[in-house]
mmCIF file of C-alpha atoms in Angstrom:
data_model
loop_
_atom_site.group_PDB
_atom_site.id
_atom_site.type_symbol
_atom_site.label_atom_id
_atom_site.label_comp_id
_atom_site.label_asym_id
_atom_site.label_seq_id
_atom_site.Cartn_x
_atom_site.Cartn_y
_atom_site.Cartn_z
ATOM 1 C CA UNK A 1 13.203 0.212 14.697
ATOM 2 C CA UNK A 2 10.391 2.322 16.274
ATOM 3 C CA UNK A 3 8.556 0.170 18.648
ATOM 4 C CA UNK A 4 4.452 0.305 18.375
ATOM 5 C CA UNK A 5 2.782 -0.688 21.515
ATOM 6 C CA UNK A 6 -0.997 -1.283 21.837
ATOM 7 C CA UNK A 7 -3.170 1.883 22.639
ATOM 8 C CA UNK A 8 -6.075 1.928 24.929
ATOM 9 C CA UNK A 9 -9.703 0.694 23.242
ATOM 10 C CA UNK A 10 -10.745 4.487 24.266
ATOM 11 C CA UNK A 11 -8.545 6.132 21.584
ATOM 12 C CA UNK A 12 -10.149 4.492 18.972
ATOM 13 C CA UNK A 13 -13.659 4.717 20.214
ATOM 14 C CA UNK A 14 -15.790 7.004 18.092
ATOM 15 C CA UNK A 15 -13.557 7.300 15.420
ATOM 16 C CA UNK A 16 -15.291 6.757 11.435
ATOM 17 C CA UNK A 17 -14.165 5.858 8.859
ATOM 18 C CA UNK A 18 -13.834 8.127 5.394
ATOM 19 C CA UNK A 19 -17.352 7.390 3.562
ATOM 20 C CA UNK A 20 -18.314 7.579 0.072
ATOM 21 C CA UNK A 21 -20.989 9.677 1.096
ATOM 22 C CA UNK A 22 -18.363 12.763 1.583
ATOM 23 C CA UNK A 23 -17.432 12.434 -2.409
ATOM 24 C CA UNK A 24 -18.748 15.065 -4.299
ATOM 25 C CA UNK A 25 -22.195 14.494 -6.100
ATOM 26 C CA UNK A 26 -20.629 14.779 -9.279
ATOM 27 C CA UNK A 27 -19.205 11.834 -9.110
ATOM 28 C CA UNK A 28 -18.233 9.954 -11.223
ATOM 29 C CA UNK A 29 -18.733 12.658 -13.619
ATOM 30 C CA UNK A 30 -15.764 14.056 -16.040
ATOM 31 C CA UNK A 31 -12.806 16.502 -16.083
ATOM 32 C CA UNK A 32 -10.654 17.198 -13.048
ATOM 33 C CA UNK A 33 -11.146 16.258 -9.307
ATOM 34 C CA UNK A 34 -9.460 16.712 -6.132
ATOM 35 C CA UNK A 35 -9.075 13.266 -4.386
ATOM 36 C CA UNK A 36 -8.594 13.448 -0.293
ATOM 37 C CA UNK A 37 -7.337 10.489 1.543
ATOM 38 C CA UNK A 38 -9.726 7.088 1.726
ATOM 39 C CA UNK A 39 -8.765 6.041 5.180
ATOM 40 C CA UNK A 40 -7.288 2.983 3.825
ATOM 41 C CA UNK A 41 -3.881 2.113 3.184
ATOM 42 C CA UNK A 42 -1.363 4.069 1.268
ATOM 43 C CA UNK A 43 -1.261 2.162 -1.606
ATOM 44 C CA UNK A 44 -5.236 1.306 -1.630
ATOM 45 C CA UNK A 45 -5.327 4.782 -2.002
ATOM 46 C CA UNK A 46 -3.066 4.622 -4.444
ATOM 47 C CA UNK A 47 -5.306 1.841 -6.712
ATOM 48 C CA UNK A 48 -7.878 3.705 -6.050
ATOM 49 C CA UNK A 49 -6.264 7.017 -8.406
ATOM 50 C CA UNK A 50 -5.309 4.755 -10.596
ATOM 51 C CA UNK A 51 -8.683 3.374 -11.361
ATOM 52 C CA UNK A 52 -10.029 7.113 -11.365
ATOM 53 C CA UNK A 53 -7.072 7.857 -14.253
ATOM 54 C CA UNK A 54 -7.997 4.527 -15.805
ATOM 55 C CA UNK A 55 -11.830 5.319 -16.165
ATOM 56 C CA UNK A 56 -10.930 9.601 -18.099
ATOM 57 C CA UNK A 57 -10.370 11.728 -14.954
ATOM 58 C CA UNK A 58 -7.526 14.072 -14.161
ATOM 59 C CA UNK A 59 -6.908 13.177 -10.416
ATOM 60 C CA UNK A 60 -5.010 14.934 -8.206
ATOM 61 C CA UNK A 61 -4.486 13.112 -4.880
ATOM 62 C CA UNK A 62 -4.263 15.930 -1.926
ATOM 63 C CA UNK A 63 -2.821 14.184 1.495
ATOM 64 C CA UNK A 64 -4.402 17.492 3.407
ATOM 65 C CA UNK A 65 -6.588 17.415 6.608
ATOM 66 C CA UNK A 66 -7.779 20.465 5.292
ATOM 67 C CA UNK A 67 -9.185 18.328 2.134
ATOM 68 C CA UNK A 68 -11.000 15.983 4.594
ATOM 69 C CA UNK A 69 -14.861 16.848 5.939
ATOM 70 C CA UNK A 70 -14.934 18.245 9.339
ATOM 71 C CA UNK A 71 -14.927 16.015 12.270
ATOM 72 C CA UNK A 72 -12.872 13.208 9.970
ATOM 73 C CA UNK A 73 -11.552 10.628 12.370
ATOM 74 C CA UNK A 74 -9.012 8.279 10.100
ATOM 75 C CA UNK A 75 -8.603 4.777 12.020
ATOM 76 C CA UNK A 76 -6.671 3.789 8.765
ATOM 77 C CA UNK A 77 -4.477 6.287 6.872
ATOM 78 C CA UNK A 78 -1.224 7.907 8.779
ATOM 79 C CA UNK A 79 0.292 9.507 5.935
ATOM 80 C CA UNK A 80 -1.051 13.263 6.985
ATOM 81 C CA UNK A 81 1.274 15.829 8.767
ATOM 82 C CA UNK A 82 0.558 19.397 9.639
ATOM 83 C CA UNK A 83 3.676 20.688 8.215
ATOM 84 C CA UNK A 84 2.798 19.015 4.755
ATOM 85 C CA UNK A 85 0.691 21.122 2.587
ATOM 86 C CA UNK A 86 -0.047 17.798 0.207
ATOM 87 C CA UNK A 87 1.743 14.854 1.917
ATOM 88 C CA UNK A 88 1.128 13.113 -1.509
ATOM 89 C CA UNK A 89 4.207 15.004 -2.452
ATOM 90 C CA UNK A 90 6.598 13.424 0.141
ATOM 91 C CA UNK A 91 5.512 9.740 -1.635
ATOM 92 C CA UNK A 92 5.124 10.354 -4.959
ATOM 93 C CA UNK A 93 5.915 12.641 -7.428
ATOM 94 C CA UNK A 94 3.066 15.707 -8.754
ATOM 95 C CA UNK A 95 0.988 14.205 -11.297
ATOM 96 C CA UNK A 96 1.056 16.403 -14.724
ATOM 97 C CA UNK A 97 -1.177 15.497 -17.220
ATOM 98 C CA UNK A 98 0.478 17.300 -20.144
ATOM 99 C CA UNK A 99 3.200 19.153 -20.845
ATOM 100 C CA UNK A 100 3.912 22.155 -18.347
ATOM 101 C CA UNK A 101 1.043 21.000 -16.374
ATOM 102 C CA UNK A 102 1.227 22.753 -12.398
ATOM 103 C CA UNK A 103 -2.053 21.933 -11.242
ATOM 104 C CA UNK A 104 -0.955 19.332 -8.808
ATOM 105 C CA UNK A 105 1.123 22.098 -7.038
ATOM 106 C CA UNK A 106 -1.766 23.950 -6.230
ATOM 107 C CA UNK A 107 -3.284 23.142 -3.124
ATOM 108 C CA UNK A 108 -5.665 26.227 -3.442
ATOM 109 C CA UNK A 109 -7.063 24.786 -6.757
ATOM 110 C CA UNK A 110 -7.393 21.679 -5.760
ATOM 111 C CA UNK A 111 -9.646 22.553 -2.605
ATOM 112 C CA UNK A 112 -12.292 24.286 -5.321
ATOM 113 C CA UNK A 113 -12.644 20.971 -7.652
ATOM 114 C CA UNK A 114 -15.025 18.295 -6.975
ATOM 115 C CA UNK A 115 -13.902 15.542 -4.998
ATOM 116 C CA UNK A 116 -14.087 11.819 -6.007
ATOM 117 C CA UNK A 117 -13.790 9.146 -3.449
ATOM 118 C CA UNK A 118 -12.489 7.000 -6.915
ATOM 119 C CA UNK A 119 -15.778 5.414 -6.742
ATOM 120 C CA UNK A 120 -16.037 6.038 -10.758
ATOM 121 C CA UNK A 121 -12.861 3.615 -11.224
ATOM 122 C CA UNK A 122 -13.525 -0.376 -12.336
ATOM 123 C CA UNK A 123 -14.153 -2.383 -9.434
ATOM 124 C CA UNK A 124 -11.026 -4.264 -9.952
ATOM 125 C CA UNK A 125 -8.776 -1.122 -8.347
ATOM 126 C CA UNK A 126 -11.261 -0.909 -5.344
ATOM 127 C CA UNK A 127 -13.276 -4.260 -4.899
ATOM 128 C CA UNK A 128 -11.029 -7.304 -3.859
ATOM 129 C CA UNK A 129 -13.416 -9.769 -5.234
ATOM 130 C CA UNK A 130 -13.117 -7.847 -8.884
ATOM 131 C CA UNK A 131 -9.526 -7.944 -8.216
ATOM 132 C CA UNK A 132 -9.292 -12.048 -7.712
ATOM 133 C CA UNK A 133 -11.566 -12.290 -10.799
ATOM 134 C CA UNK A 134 -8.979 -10.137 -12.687
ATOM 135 C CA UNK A 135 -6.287 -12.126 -11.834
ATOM 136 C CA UNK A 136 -8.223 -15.347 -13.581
ATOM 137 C CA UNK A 137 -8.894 -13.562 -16.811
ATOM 138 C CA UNK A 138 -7.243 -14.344 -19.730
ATOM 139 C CA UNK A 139 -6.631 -11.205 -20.844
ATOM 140 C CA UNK A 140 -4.726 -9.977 -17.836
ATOM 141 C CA UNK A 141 -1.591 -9.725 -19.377
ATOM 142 C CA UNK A 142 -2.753 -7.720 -21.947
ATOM 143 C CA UNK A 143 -4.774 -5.398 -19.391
ATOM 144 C CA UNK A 144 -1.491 -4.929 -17.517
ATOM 145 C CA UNK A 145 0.051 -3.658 -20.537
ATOM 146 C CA UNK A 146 -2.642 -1.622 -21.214
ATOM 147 C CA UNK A 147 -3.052 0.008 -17.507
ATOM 148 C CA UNK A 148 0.910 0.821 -17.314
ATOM 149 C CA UNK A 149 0.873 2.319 -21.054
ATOM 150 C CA UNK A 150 -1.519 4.581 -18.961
ATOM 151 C CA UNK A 151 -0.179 4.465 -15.327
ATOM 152 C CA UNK A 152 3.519 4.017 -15.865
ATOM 153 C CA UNK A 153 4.163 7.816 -16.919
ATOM 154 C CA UNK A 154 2.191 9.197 -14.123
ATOM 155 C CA UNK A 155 2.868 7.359 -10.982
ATOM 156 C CA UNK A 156 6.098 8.457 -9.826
ATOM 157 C CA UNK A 157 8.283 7.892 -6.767
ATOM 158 C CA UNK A 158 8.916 11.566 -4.896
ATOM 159 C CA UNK A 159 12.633 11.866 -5.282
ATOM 160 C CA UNK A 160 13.397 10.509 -1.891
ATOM 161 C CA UNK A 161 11.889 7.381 -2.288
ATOM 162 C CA UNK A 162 13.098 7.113 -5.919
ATOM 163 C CA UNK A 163 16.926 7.783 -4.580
ATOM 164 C CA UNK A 164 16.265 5.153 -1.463
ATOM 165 C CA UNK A 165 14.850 2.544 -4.220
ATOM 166 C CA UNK A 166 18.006 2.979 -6.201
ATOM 167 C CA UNK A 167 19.892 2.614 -2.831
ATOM 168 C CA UNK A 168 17.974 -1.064 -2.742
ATOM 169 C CA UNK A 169 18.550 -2.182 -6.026
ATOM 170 C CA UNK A 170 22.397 -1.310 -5.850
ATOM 171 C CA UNK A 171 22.555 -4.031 -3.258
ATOM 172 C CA UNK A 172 20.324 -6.528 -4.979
ATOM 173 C CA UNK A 173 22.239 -8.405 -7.528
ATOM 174 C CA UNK A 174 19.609 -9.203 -10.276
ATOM 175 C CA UNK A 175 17.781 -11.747 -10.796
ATOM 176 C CA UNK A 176 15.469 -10.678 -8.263
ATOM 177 C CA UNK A 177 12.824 -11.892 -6.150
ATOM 178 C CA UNK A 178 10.516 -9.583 -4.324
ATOM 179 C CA UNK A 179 8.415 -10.589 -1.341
ATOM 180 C CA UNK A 180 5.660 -9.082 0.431
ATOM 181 C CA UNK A 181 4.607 -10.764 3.905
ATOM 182 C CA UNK A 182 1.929 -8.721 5.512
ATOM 183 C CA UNK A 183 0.973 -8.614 9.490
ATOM 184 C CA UNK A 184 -1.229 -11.788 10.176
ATOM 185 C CA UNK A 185 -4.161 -9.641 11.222
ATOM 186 C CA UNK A 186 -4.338 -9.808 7.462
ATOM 187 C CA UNK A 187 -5.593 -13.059 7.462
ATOM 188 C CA UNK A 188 -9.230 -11.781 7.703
ATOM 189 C CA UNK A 189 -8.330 -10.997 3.757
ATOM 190 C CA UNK A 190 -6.090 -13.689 2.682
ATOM 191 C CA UNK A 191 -6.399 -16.703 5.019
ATOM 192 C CA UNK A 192 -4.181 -18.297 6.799
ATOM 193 C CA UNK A 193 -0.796 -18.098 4.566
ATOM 194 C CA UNK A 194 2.362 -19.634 6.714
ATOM 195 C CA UNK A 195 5.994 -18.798 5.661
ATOM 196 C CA UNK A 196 6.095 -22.442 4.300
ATOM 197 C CA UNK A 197 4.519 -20.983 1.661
ATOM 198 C CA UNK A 198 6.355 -18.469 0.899
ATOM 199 C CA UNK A 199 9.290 -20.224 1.174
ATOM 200 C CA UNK A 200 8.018 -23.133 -1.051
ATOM 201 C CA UNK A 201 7.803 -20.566 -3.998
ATOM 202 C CA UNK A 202 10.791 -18.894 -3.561
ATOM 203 C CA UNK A 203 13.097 -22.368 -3.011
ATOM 204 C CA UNK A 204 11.307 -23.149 -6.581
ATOM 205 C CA UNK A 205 12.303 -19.934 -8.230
ATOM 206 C CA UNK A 206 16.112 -20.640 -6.486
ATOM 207 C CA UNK A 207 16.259 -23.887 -8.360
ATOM 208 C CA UNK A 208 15.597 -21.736 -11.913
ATOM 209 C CA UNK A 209 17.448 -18.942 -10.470
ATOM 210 C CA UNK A 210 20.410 -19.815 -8.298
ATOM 211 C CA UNK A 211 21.951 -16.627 -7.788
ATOM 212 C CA UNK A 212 18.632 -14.362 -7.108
ATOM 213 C CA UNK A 213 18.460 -11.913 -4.533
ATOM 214 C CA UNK A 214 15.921 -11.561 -2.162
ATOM 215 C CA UNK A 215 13.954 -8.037 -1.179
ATOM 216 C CA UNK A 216 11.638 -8.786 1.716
ATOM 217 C CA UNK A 217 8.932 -6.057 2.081
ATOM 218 C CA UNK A 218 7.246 -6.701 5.513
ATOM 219 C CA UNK A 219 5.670 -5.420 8.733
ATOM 220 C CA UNK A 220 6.805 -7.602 11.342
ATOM 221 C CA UNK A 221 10.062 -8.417 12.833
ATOM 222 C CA UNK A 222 8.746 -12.190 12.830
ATOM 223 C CA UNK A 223 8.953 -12.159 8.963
ATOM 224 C CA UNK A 224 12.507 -10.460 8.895
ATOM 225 C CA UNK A 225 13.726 -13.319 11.275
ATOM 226 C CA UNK A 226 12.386 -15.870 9.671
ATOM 227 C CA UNK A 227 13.646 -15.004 6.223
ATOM 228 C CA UNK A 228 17.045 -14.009 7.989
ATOM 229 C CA UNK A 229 17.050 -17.452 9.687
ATOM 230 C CA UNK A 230 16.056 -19.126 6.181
ATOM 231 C CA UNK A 231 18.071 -17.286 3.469
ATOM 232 C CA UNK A 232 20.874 -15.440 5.263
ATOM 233 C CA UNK A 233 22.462 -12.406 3.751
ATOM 234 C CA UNK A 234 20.448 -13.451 0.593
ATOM 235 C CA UNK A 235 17.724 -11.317 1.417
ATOM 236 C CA UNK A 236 17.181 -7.629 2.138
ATOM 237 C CA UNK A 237 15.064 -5.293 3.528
ATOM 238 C CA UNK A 238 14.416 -1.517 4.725
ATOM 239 C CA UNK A 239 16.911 -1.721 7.776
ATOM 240 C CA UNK A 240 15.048 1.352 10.061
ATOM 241 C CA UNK A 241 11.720 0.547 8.736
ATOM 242 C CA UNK A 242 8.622 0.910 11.507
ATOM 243 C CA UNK A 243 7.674 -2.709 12.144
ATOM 244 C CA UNK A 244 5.649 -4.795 14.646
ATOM 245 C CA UNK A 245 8.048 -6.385 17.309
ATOM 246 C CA UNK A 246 7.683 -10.219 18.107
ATOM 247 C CA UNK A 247 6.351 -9.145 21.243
ATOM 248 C CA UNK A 248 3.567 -6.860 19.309
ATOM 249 C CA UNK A 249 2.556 -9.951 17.669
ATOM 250 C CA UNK A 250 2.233 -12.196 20.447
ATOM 251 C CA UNK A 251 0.098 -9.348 21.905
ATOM 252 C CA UNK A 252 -2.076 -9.231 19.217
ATOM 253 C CA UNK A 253 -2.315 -13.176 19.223
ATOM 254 C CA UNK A 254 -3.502 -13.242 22.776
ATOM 255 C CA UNK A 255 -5.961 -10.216 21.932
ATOM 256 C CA UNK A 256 -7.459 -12.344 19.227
ATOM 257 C CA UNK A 257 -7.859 -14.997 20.793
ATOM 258 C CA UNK A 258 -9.507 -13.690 23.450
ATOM 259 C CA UNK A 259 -11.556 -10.853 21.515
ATOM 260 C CA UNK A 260 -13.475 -9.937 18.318
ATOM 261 C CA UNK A 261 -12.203 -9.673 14.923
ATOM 262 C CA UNK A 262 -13.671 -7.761 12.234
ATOM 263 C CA UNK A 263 -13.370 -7.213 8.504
ATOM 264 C CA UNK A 264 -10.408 -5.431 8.988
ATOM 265 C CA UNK A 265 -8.469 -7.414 11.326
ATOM 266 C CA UNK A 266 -9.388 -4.883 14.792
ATOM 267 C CA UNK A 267 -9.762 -6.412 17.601
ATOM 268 C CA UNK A 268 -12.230 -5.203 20.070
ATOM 269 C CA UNK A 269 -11.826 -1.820 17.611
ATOM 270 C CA UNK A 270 -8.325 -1.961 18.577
ATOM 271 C CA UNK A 271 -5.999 -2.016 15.321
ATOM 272 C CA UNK A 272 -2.705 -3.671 15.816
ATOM 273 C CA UNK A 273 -0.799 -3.228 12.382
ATOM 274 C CA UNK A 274 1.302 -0.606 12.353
ATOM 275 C CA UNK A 275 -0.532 1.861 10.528
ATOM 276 C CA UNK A 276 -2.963 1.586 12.435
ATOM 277 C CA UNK A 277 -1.296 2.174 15.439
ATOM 278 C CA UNK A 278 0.021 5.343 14.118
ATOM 279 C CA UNK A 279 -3.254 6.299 12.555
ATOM 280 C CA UNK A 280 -4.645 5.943 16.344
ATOM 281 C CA UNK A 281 -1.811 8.291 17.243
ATOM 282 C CA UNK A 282 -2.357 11.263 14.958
ATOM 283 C CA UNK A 283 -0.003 9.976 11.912
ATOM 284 C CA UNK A 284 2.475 13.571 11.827
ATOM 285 C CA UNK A 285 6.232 12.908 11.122
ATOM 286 C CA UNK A 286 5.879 9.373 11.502
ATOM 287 C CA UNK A 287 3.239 8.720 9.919
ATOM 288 C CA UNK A 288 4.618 10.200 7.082
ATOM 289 C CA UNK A 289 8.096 8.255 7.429
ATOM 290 C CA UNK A 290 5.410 4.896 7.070
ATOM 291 C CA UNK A 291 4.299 6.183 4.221
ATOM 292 C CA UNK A 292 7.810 6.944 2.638
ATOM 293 C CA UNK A 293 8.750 3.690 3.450
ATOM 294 C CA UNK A 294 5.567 1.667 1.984
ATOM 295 C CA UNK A 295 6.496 4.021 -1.060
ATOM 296 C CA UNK A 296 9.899 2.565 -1.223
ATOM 297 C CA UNK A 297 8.484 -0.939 -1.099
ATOM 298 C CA UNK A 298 5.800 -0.525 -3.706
ATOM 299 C CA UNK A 299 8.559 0.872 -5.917
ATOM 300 C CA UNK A 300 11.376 -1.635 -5.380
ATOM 301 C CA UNK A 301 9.163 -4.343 -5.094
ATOM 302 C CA UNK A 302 8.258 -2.915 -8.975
ATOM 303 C CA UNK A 303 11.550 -3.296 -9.813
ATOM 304 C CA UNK A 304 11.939 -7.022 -8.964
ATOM 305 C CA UNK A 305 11.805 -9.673 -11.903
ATOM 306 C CA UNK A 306 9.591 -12.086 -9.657
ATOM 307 C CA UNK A 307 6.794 -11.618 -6.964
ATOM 308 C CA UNK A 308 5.719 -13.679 -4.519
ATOM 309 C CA UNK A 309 3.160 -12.606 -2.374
ATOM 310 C CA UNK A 310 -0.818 -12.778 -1.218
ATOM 311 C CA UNK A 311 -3.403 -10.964 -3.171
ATOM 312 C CA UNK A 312 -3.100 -7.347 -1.818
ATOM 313 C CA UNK A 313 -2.812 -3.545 -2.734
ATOM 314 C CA UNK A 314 0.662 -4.301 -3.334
ATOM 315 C CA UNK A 315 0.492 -7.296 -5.471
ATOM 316 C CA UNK A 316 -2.194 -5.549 -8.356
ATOM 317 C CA UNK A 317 0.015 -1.809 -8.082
ATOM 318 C CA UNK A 318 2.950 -4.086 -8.899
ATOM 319 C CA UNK A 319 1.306 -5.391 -11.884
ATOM 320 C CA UNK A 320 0.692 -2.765 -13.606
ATOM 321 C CA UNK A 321 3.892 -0.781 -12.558
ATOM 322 C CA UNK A 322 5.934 -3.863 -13.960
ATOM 323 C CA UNK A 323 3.732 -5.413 -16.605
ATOM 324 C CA UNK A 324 6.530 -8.110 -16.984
ATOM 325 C CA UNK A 325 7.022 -9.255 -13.573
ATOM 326 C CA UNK A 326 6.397 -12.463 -12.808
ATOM 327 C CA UNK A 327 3.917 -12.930 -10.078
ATOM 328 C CA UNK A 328 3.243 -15.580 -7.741
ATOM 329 C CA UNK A 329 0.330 -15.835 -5.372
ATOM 330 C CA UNK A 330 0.760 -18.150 -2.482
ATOM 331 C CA UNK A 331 -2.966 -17.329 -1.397
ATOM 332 C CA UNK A 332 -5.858 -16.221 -4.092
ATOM 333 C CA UNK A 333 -8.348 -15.242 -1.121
ATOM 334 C CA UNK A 334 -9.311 -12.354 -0.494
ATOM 335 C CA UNK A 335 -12.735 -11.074 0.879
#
């Protein structure tokens, strides 16, 4: 486990974030487009091409500082190295929209299309409330169907991540139960959610499912205790994943307490998730080992028959990557 300790407030003063005001006028416009990095999370960025696909575009995601406006500061996104000419690569595989397609490969092509922030895509891949609605609409599971008939093809593990999600699964008898517990800075999103709850839905799917196995996707070394503690050699997880220590979280508790929170859980504009903390320090090789790593949990969690989890990134990619899975919410709010 890499250890993230808190950075000094000046590293982080001054930075921006990514506006839609750098997309291309175009937009939303038609045909192809070169999509640069949201500073967001991996897989917001990831809802946010899918929403771009979803609404007739031809997308192609390039993970480049060179594809970012000069002067960029990302508080946000890691997942850029030098030595990566499209870090989207190391994540995910090229996305080819017919037969023989090598756009994607093309870095210098991509830098001459217009860029879309994915602000053309339906607010329900970029606007949490239009998310929560989705979620209450009766005709979700026919929209996940619909969105993977779409999505499924396209979004593709890089062959890394695909060999380390087989890797998982070989170890996780099925049935299976995926979790996702996020870092509580989160709860500026989703509330307060305790493991209670979590563990409330899970015992419940147990009692359907005795011999289910557990894949815990998380942040913190708190969570992997606590599920360790709760459910034994039951549950798995990304062994060398980067996650918060105990000690990072009791930091950020007393920070909290004693500071000011914002919309995206900084305190005093210092972020305390971890990739935050590695956005703060430049991302490079491991930021993009975060990235691989959220990559593998997106695409194992996919793989699970049942979800539980909060309202997140995570939670809609998973539905339409797995139209079938079960999912179940142990919070519904989410700002």
């Amino acid at each position: 486990m890499v250890r993230l300790v808190p950075r000094r407030l000046g590293r982080l003063l001054g930075r921006r974030h990514l506006s839609a005001a750098t997309a291309d006028a175009s937009e939303p416009g038609t045909g192809a487009c070169c999509f640069p990095p949201r500073d967001a999370g991996l897989v917001s960025n990831v809802n946010f091409v899918a929403g771009t696909i979803m609404a007739g575009r031809e997308v192609f995601p390039l993970f480049s500082a060179a594809a970012l406006p000069p002067g960029t500061m990302l508080r946000q996104f890691p997942y850029l190295d030098a030595v990566q000419e499209n870090a989207w690569f190391a994540f995910f595989a090229p996305l080819v929209y017919r037969d023989g397609d090598p756009r994607h490969h093309d870095s210098a092509l991509l830098m001459q299309l217009p860029r879309s922030q994915g602000l053309a895509a339906d607010p329900v891949f970029r606007v949490p409330a239009a998310t929560r609605a989705l979620y209450a609409r009766p005709d979700f599971p026919e929209w996940r169907k619909r969105t993977h008939a779409t999505l499924g093809p396209l979004l593709r593990p890089a062959p890394a991540v695909a060999s380390a999600v087989e890797t998982m699964l070989a170890d996780l008898p099925a049935p299976r139960i995926g979790v996702h517990v996020r870092h509580p800075s989160h709860g500026v999103e989703q509330g307060l959610v305790l493991f209670a709850d979590y563990f409330g839905a899970i015992d419940r799917l147990l009692d359907e499912t005795p011999d289910a196995s557990l894949f815990l996707a998380t942040d913190t070394e708190l969570a992997l205790a606590a599920f360790r503690l709760r459910y034994g050699t039951r549950v798995r997880w990304q062994a060398e994943a980067v996650r918060s220590s105990i000690d990072d979280l009791l930091v950020w508790a007393d920070a909290a307490a004693r500071g000011t929170v914002d919309a995206m859980g900084f305190v005093d504009g210092v972020g305390h998730q971890t990739h935050y903390r590695l956005a703060a320090a430049g991302g490079g090789a491991d930021g993009i080992r975060a990235g691989v790593e959220a990559a593998t949990d997106l695409f194992t969690l996919a793989r699970c028959d049942s979800f539980v989890c909060t309202l997140s990134n995570f939670t809609l990619a998973c539905s339409y990557l797995n139209p079938d899975q079960r999912q179940i919410l142990v919070a519904w709010r989410m700002v």
